[in-house]
PDB file of C-alpha atoms in Angstrom:
ATOM      1  CA  MET W 145       0.000   0.000   0.000  1.00  0.00           C
ATOM      2  CA  MET W 146       2.717   2.378   0.931  1.00  0.00           C
ATOM      3  CA  TYR W 147       4.598   1.625  -2.332  1.00  0.00           C
ATOM      4  CA  ALA W 148       1.482   2.014  -4.418  1.00  0.00           C
ATOM      5  CA  SER W 149       0.427   5.250  -2.688  1.00  0.00           C
ATOM      6  CA  ARG W 150       3.837   6.726  -3.271  1.00  0.00           C
ATOM      7  CA  ARG W 151       3.854   5.844  -6.957  1.00  0.00           C
ATOM      8  CA  LYS W 152       0.490   7.329  -7.857  1.00  0.00           C
ATOM      9  CA  PRO W 153       1.360  10.986  -7.158  1.00  0.00           C
ATOM     10  CA  VAL W 154       4.710  10.544  -8.843  1.00  0.00           C
ATOM     11  CA  LEU W 155       3.165   8.978 -11.913  1.00  0.00           C
ATOM     12  CA  TYR W 156       0.440  11.638 -12.027  1.00  0.00           C
ATOM     13  CA  PHE W 157       2.962  14.462 -11.604  1.00  0.00           C
ATOM     14  CA  LYS W 158       5.216  12.930 -14.250  1.00  0.00           C
ATOM     15  CA  ASP W 159       2.341  12.629 -16.690  1.00  0.00           C
ATOM     16  CA  ASP W 160       1.241  16.248 -16.210  1.00  0.00           C
ATOM     17  CA  ARG W 161       4.781  17.592 -16.543  1.00  0.00           C
ATOM     18  CA  SER W 162       5.385  15.591 -19.701  1.00  0.00           C
ATOM     19  CA  PHE W 163       2.193  16.968 -21.217  1.00  0.00           C
ATOM     20  CA  LEU W 164       3.129  20.579 -20.432  1.00  0.00           C
ATOM     21  CA  SER W 165       6.642  20.049 -21.791  1.00  0.00           C
ATOM     22  CA  ARG W 166       5.364  18.694 -25.087  1.00  0.00           C
ATOM     23  CA  LYS W 167       2.925  21.598 -25.401  1.00  0.00           C
ATOM     24  CA  CYS W 168       5.624  24.207 -24.844  1.00  0.00           C
ATOM     25  CA  THR W 169       8.010  22.527 -27.255  1.00  0.00           C
ATOM     26  CA  VAL W 170       5.472  22.597 -30.097  1.00  0.00           C
ATOM     27  CA  TRP W 171       4.745  26.291 -29.591  1.00  0.00           C
ATOM     28  CA  LYS W 172       8.428  27.104 -29.360  1.00  0.00           C
ATOM     29  CA  LEU W 173       9.173  25.268 -32.600  1.00  0.00           C
ATOM     30  CA  PHE W 174       6.300  27.033 -34.323  1.00  0.00           C
ATOM     31  CA  GLY W 175       7.534  30.424 -33.136  1.00  0.00           C
ATOM     32  CA  LEU W 176      11.116  29.732 -34.235  1.00  0.00           C
ATOM     33  CA  CYS W 177       9.920  28.637 -37.692  1.00  0.00           C
ATOM     34  CA  MET W 178       7.904  31.827 -38.101  1.00  0.00           C
ATOM     35  CA  LEU W 179      10.869  33.975 -37.084  1.00  0.00           C
ATOM     36  CA  PHE W 180      13.115  32.143 -39.542  1.00  0.00           C
ATOM     37  CA  VAL W 181      10.629  32.587 -42.404  1.00  0.00           C
ATOM     38  CA  LEU W 182      10.110  36.284 -41.674  1.00  0.00           C
ATOM     39  CA  GLY W 183      13.844  36.853 -41.379  1.00  0.00           C
ATOM     40  CA  SER W 184      14.497  35.108 -44.696  1.00  0.00           C
ATOM     41  CA  LEU W 185      11.833  37.180 -46.466  1.00  0.00           C
ATOM     42  CA  LEU W 186      13.264  40.392 -45.033  1.00  0.00           C
ATOM     43  CA  TRP W 187      16.788  39.462 -46.182  1.00  0.00           C
ATOM     44  CA  VAL W 188      15.597  38.672 -49.715  1.00  0.00           C
ATOM     45  CA  GLN W 189      13.673  41.946 -49.876  1.00  0.00           C
ATOM     46  CA  LEU W 190      16.673  44.008 -48.747  1.00  0.00           C
ATOM     47  CA  THR W 191      19.197  42.312 -51.035  1.00  0.00           C
ATOM     48  CA  CYS W 192      17.080  42.055 -54.193  1.00  0.00           C
ATOM     49  CA  SER W 193      14.775  45.073 -54.069  1.00  0.00           C
ATOM     50  CA  GLY W 194      16.983  47.219 -56.339  1.00  0.00           C
ATOM     51  CA  ASP W 195      17.242  44.584 -59.038  1.00  0.00           C
ATOM     52  CA  MET W 196      13.584  43.618 -58.895  1.00  0.00           C
ATOM     53  CA  SER W 197      12.533  47.222 -59.487  1.00  0.00           C
ATOM     54  CA  GLN W 198      14.540  47.221 -62.692  1.00  0.00           C
ATOM     55  CA  THR W 199      13.095  43.871 -63.736  1.00  0.00           C
ATOM     56  CA  VAL W 200       9.450  44.897 -63.321  1.00  0.00           C
ATOM     57  CA  GLY W 201       9.750  47.656 -65.920  1.00  0.00           C
ATOM     58  CA  SER W 202      11.118  45.344 -68.595  1.00  0.00           C
ATOM     59  CA  SER W 203       9.646  42.344 -70.355  1.00  0.00           C
ATOM     60  CA  HIS W 204      13.130  40.811 -70.676  1.00  0.00           C
ATOM     61  CA  LEU W 205      14.103  39.255 -67.361  1.00  0.00           C
ATOM     62  CA  PRO W 206      17.809  38.973 -66.582  1.00  0.00           C
ATOM     63  CA  HIS W 207      19.229  35.553 -65.840  1.00  0.00           C
ATOM     64  CA  GLN W 208      20.464  36.647 -62.393  1.00  0.00           C
ATOM     65  CA  PRO W 209      18.035  38.911 -60.464  1.00  0.00           C
ATOM     66  CA  CYS W 210      20.667  39.443 -57.770  1.00  0.00           C
ATOM     67  CA  PRO W 211      23.993  39.987 -59.592  1.00  0.00           C
ATOM     68  CA  VAL W 212      27.155  39.547 -57.613  1.00  0.00           C
ATOM     69  CA  GLU W 213      28.741  42.750 -58.894  1.00  0.00           C
ATOM     70  CA  ARG W 214      26.935  45.920 -59.947  1.00  0.00           C
ATOM     71  CA  GLN W 215      28.251  48.270 -62.634  1.00  0.00           C
ATOM     72  CA  SER W 216      29.202  51.650 -61.231  1.00  0.00           C
ATOM     73  CA  SER W 217      26.698  54.372 -62.083  1.00  0.00           C
ATOM     74  CA  SER W 218      27.820  57.315 -64.193  1.00  0.00           C
ATOM     75  CA  ALA W 219      24.700  59.417 -63.575  1.00  0.00           C
ATOM     76  CA  ASP W 220      26.059  61.470 -60.687  1.00  0.00           C
ATOM     77  CA  ASP W 221      29.816  61.005 -61.146  1.00  0.00           C
ATOM     78  CA  PRO W 222      31.495  64.057 -62.757  1.00  0.00           C
ATOM     79  CA  SER W 223      34.640  62.045 -63.526  1.00  0.00           C
ATOM     80  CA  TRP W 224      32.735  60.399 -66.402  1.00  0.00           C
ATOM     81  CA  GLY W 225      32.544  63.737 -68.229  1.00  0.00           C
ATOM     82  CA  PRO W 226      29.574  65.530 -69.841  1.00  0.00           C
ATOM     83  CA  HIS W 227      29.472  63.691 -73.197  1.00  0.00           C
ATOM     84  CA  LYS W 228      27.542  60.551 -74.095  1.00  0.00           C
ATOM     85  CA  MET W 229      28.194  58.199 -76.996  1.00  0.00           C
ATOM     86  CA  ALA W 230      25.674  56.417 -79.207  1.00  0.00           C
ATOM     87  CA  LEU W 231      27.478  53.224 -80.181  1.00  0.00           C
ATOM     88  CA  ILE W 232      25.797  52.200 -83.456  1.00  0.00           C
ATOM     89  CA  VAL W 233      26.152  48.618 -84.686  1.00  0.00           C
ATOM     90  CA  PRO W 234      24.765  47.731 -88.150  1.00  0.00           C
ATOM     91  CA  PHE W 235      23.539  44.173 -87.817  1.00  0.00           C
ATOM     92  CA  ARG W 236      21.986  41.164 -89.509  1.00  0.00           C
ATOM     93  CA  GLU W 237      21.883  37.583 -88.218  1.00  0.00           C
ATOM     94  CA  ARG W 238      25.347  37.523 -86.597  1.00  0.00           C
ATOM     95  CA  PHE W 239      24.000  36.563 -83.195  1.00  0.00           C
ATOM     96  CA  GLU W 240      27.025  34.610 -81.989  1.00  0.00           C
ATOM     97  CA  GLU W 241      29.175  37.726 -82.500  1.00  0.00           C
ATOM     98  CA  LEU W 242      26.580  39.966 -80.844  1.00  0.00           C
ATOM     99  CA  LEU W 243      26.560  37.798 -77.705  1.00  0.00           C
ATOM    100  CA  VAL W 244      30.289  38.483 -77.341  1.00  0.00           C
ATOM    101  CA  PHE W 245      30.283  42.117 -78.498  1.00  0.00           C
ATOM    102  CA  VAL W 246      27.644  43.762 -76.273  1.00  0.00           C
ATOM    103  CA  PRO W 247      28.901  42.636 -72.825  1.00  0.00           C
ATOM    104  CA  TYR W 248      32.534  43.123 -73.869  1.00  0.00           C
ATOM    105  CA  MET W 249      32.047  46.691 -75.123  1.00  0.00           C
ATOM    106  CA  HIS W 250      29.801  47.649 -72.203  1.00  0.00           C
ATOM    107  CA  ALA W 251      32.487  46.560 -69.727  1.00  0.00           C
ATOM    108  CA  PHE W 252      35.290  48.144 -71.809  1.00  0.00           C
ATOM    109  CA  LEU W 253      33.564  51.542 -72.008  1.00  0.00           C
ATOM    110  CA  ASN W 254      32.529  51.478 -68.347  1.00  0.00           C
ATOM    111  CA  LYS W 255      36.129  50.844 -67.343  1.00  0.00           C
ATOM    112  CA  LYS W 256      37.154  53.894 -69.387  1.00  0.00           C
ATOM    113  CA  LYS W 257      34.260  55.903 -67.867  1.00  0.00           C
ATOM    114  CA  ILE W 258      32.601  56.560 -71.230  1.00  0.00           C
ATOM    115  CA  ARG W 259      28.887  57.306 -70.959  1.00  0.00           C
ATOM    116  CA  HIS W 260      27.213  55.298 -73.698  1.00  0.00           C
ATOM    117  CA  LYS W 261      24.158  53.612 -75.167  1.00  0.00           C
ATOM    118  CA  ILE W 262      24.515  50.637 -77.499  1.00  0.00           C
ATOM    119  CA  PHE W 263      22.164  50.562 -80.498  1.00  0.00           C
ATOM    120  CA  ILE W 264      21.877  47.374 -82.558  1.00  0.00           C
ATOM    121  CA  VAL W 265      20.258  48.350 -85.877  1.00  0.00           C
ATOM    122  CA  ASN W 266      18.852  45.061 -87.131  1.00  0.00           C
ATOM    123  CA  GLN W 267      17.983  44.833 -90.852  1.00  0.00           C
ATOM    124  CA  LEU W 268      14.773  42.784 -91.340  1.00  0.00           C
ATOM    125  CA  ASP W 269      13.913  43.344 -95.009  1.00  0.00           C
ATOM    126  CA  HIS W 270      14.753  41.011 -97.905  1.00  0.00           C
ATOM    127  CA  PHE W 271      17.228  43.392 -99.554  1.00  0.00           C
ATOM    128  CA  ARG W 272      20.981  42.961 -99.426  1.00  0.00           C
ATOM    129  CA  PHE W 273      22.808  44.191 -96.341  1.00  0.00           C
ATOM    130  CA  ASN W 274      23.330  47.970 -96.290  1.00  0.00           C
ATOM    131  CA  ARG W 275      25.765  48.978 -93.551  1.00  0.00           C
ATOM    132  CA  ALA W 276      25.715  52.694 -94.384  1.00  0.00           C
ATOM    133  CA  SER W 277      21.920  53.005 -94.325  1.00  0.00           C
ATOM    134  CA  LEU W 278      21.749  51.144 -91.012  1.00  0.00           C
ATOM    135  CA  ILE W 279      24.253  53.580 -89.497  1.00  0.00           C
ATOM    136  CA  ASN W 280      22.089  56.428 -90.816  1.00  0.00           C
ATOM    137  CA  VAL W 281      19.068  54.829 -89.119  1.00  0.00           C
ATOM    138  CA  GLY W 282      21.028  54.487 -85.875  1.00  0.00           C
ATOM    139  CA  PHE W 283      21.937  58.163 -86.030  1.00  0.00           C
ATOM    140  CA  MET W 284      18.313  59.199 -86.607  1.00  0.00           C
ATOM    141  CA  GLU W 285      16.970  56.943 -83.834  1.00  0.00           C
ATOM    142  CA  SER W 286      19.655  57.535 -81.188  1.00  0.00           C
ATOM    143  CA  GLY W 287      17.766  60.318 -79.395  1.00  0.00           C
ATOM    144  CA  ASN W 288      18.783  63.662 -77.962  1.00  0.00           C
ATOM    145  CA  ASP W 289      20.654  62.418 -74.894  1.00  0.00           C
ATOM    146  CA  THR W 290      23.787  61.478 -76.913  1.00  0.00           C
ATOM    147  CA  ASP W 291      26.080  64.002 -78.608  1.00  0.00           C
ATOM    148  CA  TYR W 292      28.472  61.789 -80.578  1.00  0.00           C
ATOM    149  CA  ILE W 293      28.399  58.443 -82.349  1.00  0.00           C
ATOM    150  CA  ALA W 294      30.662  55.450 -82.805  1.00  0.00           C
ATOM    151  CA  MET W 295      30.171  53.620 -86.109  1.00  0.00           C
ATOM    152  CA  HIS W 296      31.253  50.196 -84.859  1.00  0.00           C
ATOM    153  CA  ASP W 297      31.534  46.794 -86.558  1.00  0.00           C
ATOM    154  CA  VAL W 298      30.159  43.932 -84.451  1.00  0.00           C
ATOM    155  CA  ASP W 299      33.176  41.707 -85.136  1.00  0.00           C
ATOM    156  CA  LEU W 300      35.896  44.097 -83.952  1.00  0.00           C
ATOM    157  CA  LEU W 301      36.866  44.184 -80.265  1.00  0.00           C
ATOM    158  CA  PRO W 302      39.467  46.634 -78.859  1.00  0.00           C
ATOM    159  CA  GLN W 303      42.202  44.895 -76.865  1.00  0.00           C
ATOM    160  CA  ASN W 304      44.214  47.935 -75.766  1.00  0.00           C
ATOM    161  CA  GLU W 305      42.773  50.081 -72.955  1.00  0.00           C
ATOM    162  CA  ASP W 306      44.806  53.072 -74.153  1.00  0.00           C
ATOM    163  CA  LEU W 307      42.522  53.455 -77.175  1.00  0.00           C
ATOM    164  CA  ASP W 308      40.532  56.663 -76.953  1.00  0.00           C
ATOM    165  CA  TYR W 309      36.724  56.402 -77.202  1.00  0.00           C
ATOM    166  CA  GLY W 310      36.071  59.882 -75.853  1.00  0.00           C
ATOM    167  CA  PHE W 311      34.349  62.828 -77.501  1.00  0.00           C
ATOM    168  CA  SER W 312      36.331  64.210 -80.450  1.00  0.00           C
ATOM    169  CA  LYS W 313      35.574  67.901 -80.625  1.00  0.00           C
ATOM    170  CA  GLU W 314      38.045  68.847 -83.341  1.00  0.00           C
ATOM    171  CA  GLY W 315      37.045  66.250 -85.914  1.00  0.00           C
ATOM    172  CA  PRO W 316      36.352  62.552 -86.641  1.00  0.00           C
ATOM    173  CA  PHE W 317      38.538  60.077 -84.752  1.00  0.00           C
ATOM    174  CA  HIS W 318      39.329  56.800 -86.519  1.00  0.00           C
ATOM    175  CA  VAL W 319      39.931  54.292 -83.721  1.00  0.00           C
ATOM    176  CA  ALA W 320      40.594  51.313 -86.051  1.00  0.00           C
ATOM    177  CA  SER W 321      43.300  53.122 -88.017  1.00  0.00           C
ATOM    178  CA  PRO W 322      45.113  51.383 -90.922  1.00  0.00           C
ATOM    179  CA  GLU W 323      48.280  50.669 -88.916  1.00  0.00           C
ATOM    180  CA  LEU W 324      46.228  49.007 -86.147  1.00  0.00           C
ATOM    181  CA  HIS W 325      43.436  47.185 -87.978  1.00  0.00           C
ATOM    182  CA  PRO W 326      44.113  43.436 -88.365  1.00  0.00           C
ATOM    183  CA  LEU W 327      43.050  43.368 -92.048  1.00  0.00           C
ATOM    184  CA  TYR W 328      42.894  46.768 -93.798  1.00  0.00           C
ATOM    185  CA  HIS W 329      45.950  48.985 -94.068  1.00  0.00           C
ATOM    186  CA  TYR W 330      45.393  51.521 -96.883  1.00  0.00           C
ATOM    187  CA  LYS W 331      45.685  55.197 -95.972  1.00  0.00           C
ATOM    188  CA  THR W 332      42.147  56.303 -96.835  1.00  0.00           C
ATOM    189  CA  TYR W 333      40.499  53.528 -94.809  1.00  0.00           C
ATOM    190  CA  VAL W 334      37.990  54.871 -92.250  1.00  0.00           C
ATOM    191  CA  GLY W 335      35.945  51.728 -91.536  1.00  0.00           C
ATOM    192  CA  GLY W 336      35.753  49.402 -88.546  1.00  0.00           C
ATOM    193  CA  ILE W 337      35.402  51.965 -85.746  1.00  0.00           C
ATOM    194  CA  LEU W 338      34.947  55.681 -86.399  1.00  0.00           C
ATOM    195  CA  LEU W 339      33.904  58.319 -83.831  1.00  0.00           C
ATOM    196  CA  LEU W 340      32.488  61.715 -84.685  1.00  0.00           C
ATOM    197  CA  SER W 341      30.168  64.278 -83.197  1.00  0.00           C
ATOM    198  CA  LYS W 342      26.571  64.341 -84.306  1.00  0.00           C
ATOM    199  CA  LYS W 343      27.152  67.835 -85.613  1.00  0.00           C
ATOM    200  CA  HIS W 344      29.936  66.612 -87.910  1.00  0.00           C
ATOM    201  CA  TYR W 345      27.906  63.595 -89.071  1.00  0.00           C
ATOM    202  CA  GLN W 346      25.035  65.920 -89.960  1.00  0.00           C
ATOM    203  CA  LEU W 347      27.505  68.152 -91.812  1.00  0.00           C
ATOM    204  CA  CYS W 348      28.429  65.169 -94.024  1.00  0.00           C
ATOM    205  CA  ASN W 349      24.740  64.358 -94.579  1.00  0.00           C
ATOM    206  CA  GLY W 350      25.489  60.958 -93.105  1.00  0.00           C
ATOM    207  CA  MET W 351      26.573  58.086 -95.343  1.00  0.00           C
ATOM    208  CA  SER W 352      25.465  57.201 -98.869  1.00  0.00           C
ATOM    209  CA  ASN W 353      22.516  54.787 -99.136  1.00  0.00           C
ATOM    210  CA  ARG W 354      23.649  53.403-102.503  1.00  0.00           C
ATOM    211  CA  PHE W 355      25.914  50.659-101.138  1.00  0.00           C
ATOM    212  CA  TRP W 356      24.069  47.338-100.987  1.00  0.00           C
ATOM    213  CA  GLY W 357      26.186  44.297-100.237  1.00  0.00           C
ATOM    214  CA  TRP W 358      29.606  44.373 -98.615  1.00  0.00           C
ATOM    215  CA  GLY W 359      32.229  47.125 -98.934  1.00  0.00           C
ATOM    216  CA  ARG W 360      33.055  50.565-100.400  1.00  0.00           C
ATOM    217  CA  GLU W 361      30.627  52.636 -98.281  1.00  0.00           C
ATOM    218  CA  ASP W 362      33.384  53.811 -95.903  1.00  0.00           C
ATOM    219  CA  ASP W 363      35.639  54.777 -98.847  1.00  0.00           C
ATOM    220  CA  GLU W 364      32.865  57.047-100.119  1.00  0.00           C
ATOM    221  CA  PHE W 365      32.468  58.449 -96.595  1.00  0.00           C
ATOM    222  CA  PHE W 366      36.178  59.372 -96.552  1.00  0.00           C
ATOM    223  CA  ARG W 367      35.449  61.636 -99.528  1.00  0.00           C
ATOM    224  CA  ARG W 368      32.550  63.174 -97.631  1.00  0.00           C
ATOM    225  CA  LEU W 369      34.853  64.045 -94.759  1.00  0.00           C
ATOM    226  CA  LYS W 370      37.176  65.834 -97.177  1.00  0.00           C
ATOM    227  CA  THR W 371      34.273  67.651 -98.859  1.00  0.00           C
ATOM    228  CA  ALA W 372      33.060  68.835 -95.435  1.00  0.00           C
ATOM    229  CA  ASP W 373      36.628  70.029 -94.697  1.00  0.00           C
ATOM    230  CA  LEU W 374      36.846  67.869 -91.573  1.00  0.00           C
ATOM    231  CA  LYS W 375      40.269  66.853 -90.301  1.00  0.00           C
ATOM    232  CA  LEU W 376      40.632  63.150 -89.549  1.00  0.00           C
ATOM    233  CA  PHE W 377      42.401  62.135 -86.338  1.00  0.00           C
ATOM    234  CA  ARG W 378      43.898  58.737 -85.464  1.00  0.00           C
ATOM    235  CA  PRO W 379      45.444  57.109 -82.360  1.00  0.00           C
ATOM    236  CA  THR W 380      49.025  57.896 -81.380  1.00  0.00           C
ATOM    237  CA  GLY W 381      51.334  56.103 -78.987  1.00  0.00           C
ATOM    238  CA  ILE W 382      49.662  52.695 -79.447  1.00  0.00           C
ATOM    239  CA  THR W 383      52.403  50.058 -79.592  1.00  0.00           C
ATOM    240  CA  THR W 384      50.311  46.887 -79.975  1.00  0.00           C
ATOM    241  CA  GLY W 385      50.141  47.150 -83.786  1.00  0.00           C
ATOM    242  CA  THR W 386      47.751  44.774 -85.555  1.00  0.00           C
ATOM    243  CA  LYS W 387      47.109  42.991 -82.234  1.00  0.00           C
ATOM    244  CA  THR W 388      45.277  46.081 -80.989  1.00  0.00           C
ATOM    245  CA  PHE W 389      41.950  44.555 -82.031  1.00  0.00           C
ATOM    246  CA  ARG W 390      40.468  41.091 -81.962  1.00  0.00           C
ATOM    247  CA  HIS W 391      38.616  40.221 -85.162  1.00  0.00           C
ATOM    248  CA  ILE W 392      35.947  37.623 -84.305  1.00  0.00           C
ATOM    249  CA  HIS W 393      34.404  37.164 -87.764  1.00  0.00           C
ATOM    250  CA  ASP W 394      34.735  33.672 -89.208  1.00  0.00           C
ATOM    251  CA  PRO W 395      34.842  33.941 -93.048  1.00  0.00           C
ATOM    252  CA  GLY W 396      34.527  30.182 -93.395  1.00  0.00           C
ATOM    253  CA  TRP W 397      31.254  30.190 -91.487  1.00  0.00           C
ATOM    254  CA  ARG W 398      29.719  33.430 -92.798  1.00  0.00           C
ATOM    255  CA  LYS W 399      30.602  34.569 -96.315  1.00  0.00           C
ATOM    256  CA  ARG W 400      30.730  38.254 -97.282  1.00  0.00           C
ATOM    257  CA  ASP W 401      28.243  39.418 -99.919  1.00  0.00           C
ATOM    258  CA  GLN W 402      30.767  40.785-102.418  1.00  0.00           C
ATOM    259  CA  LYS W 403      28.635  40.405-105.550  1.00  0.00           C
ATOM    260  CA  ARG W 404      28.605  43.303-108.003  1.00  0.00           C
ATOM    261  CA  ILE W 405      25.254  43.317-109.789  1.00  0.00           C
ATOM    262  CA  ALA W 406      24.170  45.293-112.868  1.00  0.00           C
ATOM    263  CA  ALA W 407      25.914  48.687-112.923  1.00  0.00           C
ATOM    264  CA  GLN W 408      27.095  48.396-109.320  1.00  0.00           C
ATOM    265  CA  LYS W 409      30.724  47.776-110.300  1.00  0.00           C
ATOM    266  CA  GLN W 410      30.937  51.153-112.047  1.00  0.00           C
ATOM    267  CA  GLU W 411      28.719  53.057-109.615  1.00  0.00           C
ATOM    268  CA  GLN W 412      30.562  51.951-106.456  1.00  0.00           C
ATOM    269  CA  PHE W 413      33.490  54.301-107.121  1.00  0.00           C
ATOM    270  CA  LYS W 414      31.368  57.394-107.707  1.00  0.00           C
ATOM    271  CA  VAL W 415      30.668  60.086-105.136  1.00  0.00           C
ATOM    272  CA  ASP W 416      27.028  60.394-104.071  1.00  0.00           C
ATOM    273  CA  PRO W 417      26.704  64.163-103.479  1.00  0.00           C
ATOM    274  CA  GLU W 418      22.974  64.225-102.719  1.00  0.00           C
ATOM    275  CA  GLY W 419      22.320  60.929-100.957  1.00  0.00           C
ATOM    276  CA  GLY W 420      22.529  60.339 -97.231  1.00  0.00           C
ATOM    277  CA  LEU W 421      20.328  61.381 -94.318  1.00  0.00           C
ATOM    278  CA  THR W 422      18.201  63.522 -96.626  1.00  0.00           C
ATOM    279  CA  ASN W 423      17.003  60.615 -98.814  1.00  0.00           C
ATOM    280  CA  LEU W 424      17.074  57.807 -96.248  1.00  0.00           C
ATOM    281  CA  ARG W 425      13.917  55.678 -96.426  1.00  0.00           C
ATOM    282  CA  TYR W 426      13.157  53.181 -93.691  1.00  0.00           C
ATOM    283  CA  LYS W 427      10.567  51.925 -91.234  1.00  0.00           C
ATOM    284  CA  VAL W 428      11.192  50.913 -87.623  1.00  0.00           C
ATOM    285  CA  GLU W 429       9.230  47.741 -86.959  1.00  0.00           C
ATOM    286  CA  SER W 430      10.009  47.738 -83.214  1.00  0.00           C
ATOM    287  CA  ARG W 431      12.427  48.830 -80.520  1.00  0.00           C
ATOM    288  CA  GLN W 432      13.476  46.406 -77.803  1.00  0.00           C
ATOM    289  CA  GLU W 433      15.442  47.108 -74.649  1.00  0.00           C
ATOM    290  CA  VAL W 434      17.386  43.923 -73.914  1.00  0.00           C
ATOM    291  CA  THR W 435      20.288  42.788 -71.766  1.00  0.00           C
ATOM    292  CA  ILE W 436      23.007  40.364 -72.833  1.00  0.00           C
ATOM    293  CA  SER W 437      24.924  38.908 -69.889  1.00  0.00           C
ATOM    294  CA  GLY W 438      23.865  41.926 -67.845  1.00  0.00           C
ATOM    295  CA  ALA W 439      24.829  44.513 -70.501  1.00  0.00           C
ATOM    296  CA  PRO W 440      21.970  46.735 -71.765  1.00  0.00           C
ATOM    297  CA  CYS W 441      21.390  47.571 -75.422  1.00  0.00           C
ATOM    298  CA  THR W 442      18.604  48.814 -77.684  1.00  0.00           C
ATOM    299  CA  VAL W 443      17.658  46.688 -80.686  1.00  0.00           C
ATOM    300  CA  ILE W 444      16.069  48.712 -83.509  1.00  0.00           C
ATOM    301  CA  ASN W 445      14.351  46.285 -85.888  1.00  0.00           C
ATOM    302  CA  THR W 446      14.362  48.063 -89.242  1.00  0.00           C
ATOM    303  CA  PHE W 447      12.981  47.659 -92.749  1.00  0.00           C
ATOM    304  CA  LEU W 448      15.038  49.553 -95.333  1.00  0.00           C
ATOM    305  CA  GLU W 449      13.443  50.706 -98.584  1.00  0.00           C
ATOM    306  CA  CYS W 450      15.060  50.526-101.998  1.00  0.00           C
ATOM    307  CA  ASP W 451      14.333  52.500-105.164  1.00  0.00           C
ATOM    308  CA  LEU W 452      14.927  49.891-107.873  1.00  0.00           C
ATOM    309  CA  SER W 453      15.193  52.582-110.536  1.00  0.00           C
ATOM    310  CA  LEU W 454      18.243  54.059-108.775  1.00  0.00           C
ATOM    311  CA  THR W 455      19.915  51.037-107.152  1.00  0.00           C
ATOM    312  CA  PRO W 456      18.613  47.825-108.733  1.00  0.00           C
ATOM    313  CA  TRP W 457      21.526  45.973-107.101  1.00  0.00           C
ATOM    314  CA  CYS W 458      19.764  46.134-103.730  1.00  0.00           C
ATOM    315  CA  GLN W 459      18.310  42.761-104.741  1.00  0.00           C
ATOM    316  CA  SER W 460      20.464  39.658-105.006  1.00  0.00           C
ATOM    317  CA  SER W 461      19.198  38.859-108.499  1.00  0.00           C
TER     318      SER W 461
END
């Protein structure tokens, strides 16, 4: 009796204590879980809020909403200077080169503290490629927040950080000069990469629209620079020679359109005194703000028009 009477209170007390302990443990676990969830949500909000605000305004979502490293902003930094470049890339179907070009040039220009916007002028029509007209379109569509342009081939990447991409007040600046370009070395060459103020480009009436297919449009533009009495400047003090640029075009994979159709062979060496910005005919199908590996650019999808009575060689046959 004594043993049994002693055990009952102990067993009862043990049972009650065990029940209370289990009850407290469940509530504690629930509270800890809620704190953990709320803390995690707060951390995500604080770390990603800046990137998410940029993502909401665009239909093109970046691959990494929380990038590890942000590009430094030039908006309120006077060391970037007052000028802003419109980097104009005439383009058709060379997507593998574009995927390399845009992030590379964005990083290169940011490192040099060059304010810039990259415009990819994408030719959609069925006519032959017209580099000069696409550059004219890029000039017309680049907006009022840029004051100089870079006519830039998509397959040419600068390898020397001493190359100057800044505003050239005195006259056009040919970055890819003949002694530095990996392929073209004649004295009157002004292709590849050419910088000039919008005022000077307007003075030349832009580039001729008569050049369908590959080549000769920049040779005609050299004559325009002379006619406008503009002095051409080129890099000095660059010691890397023809290794100054990386040429990423693969001629085996993508052939140049070097056909000369109808009277094109004779006409390609003539000066076009009236053509240019004043007789440019085109239609913008759409504008798209996109990012490539975190680098922003504007794609201008464009239909060029061709007057068959003036340039029947705009068609392949």
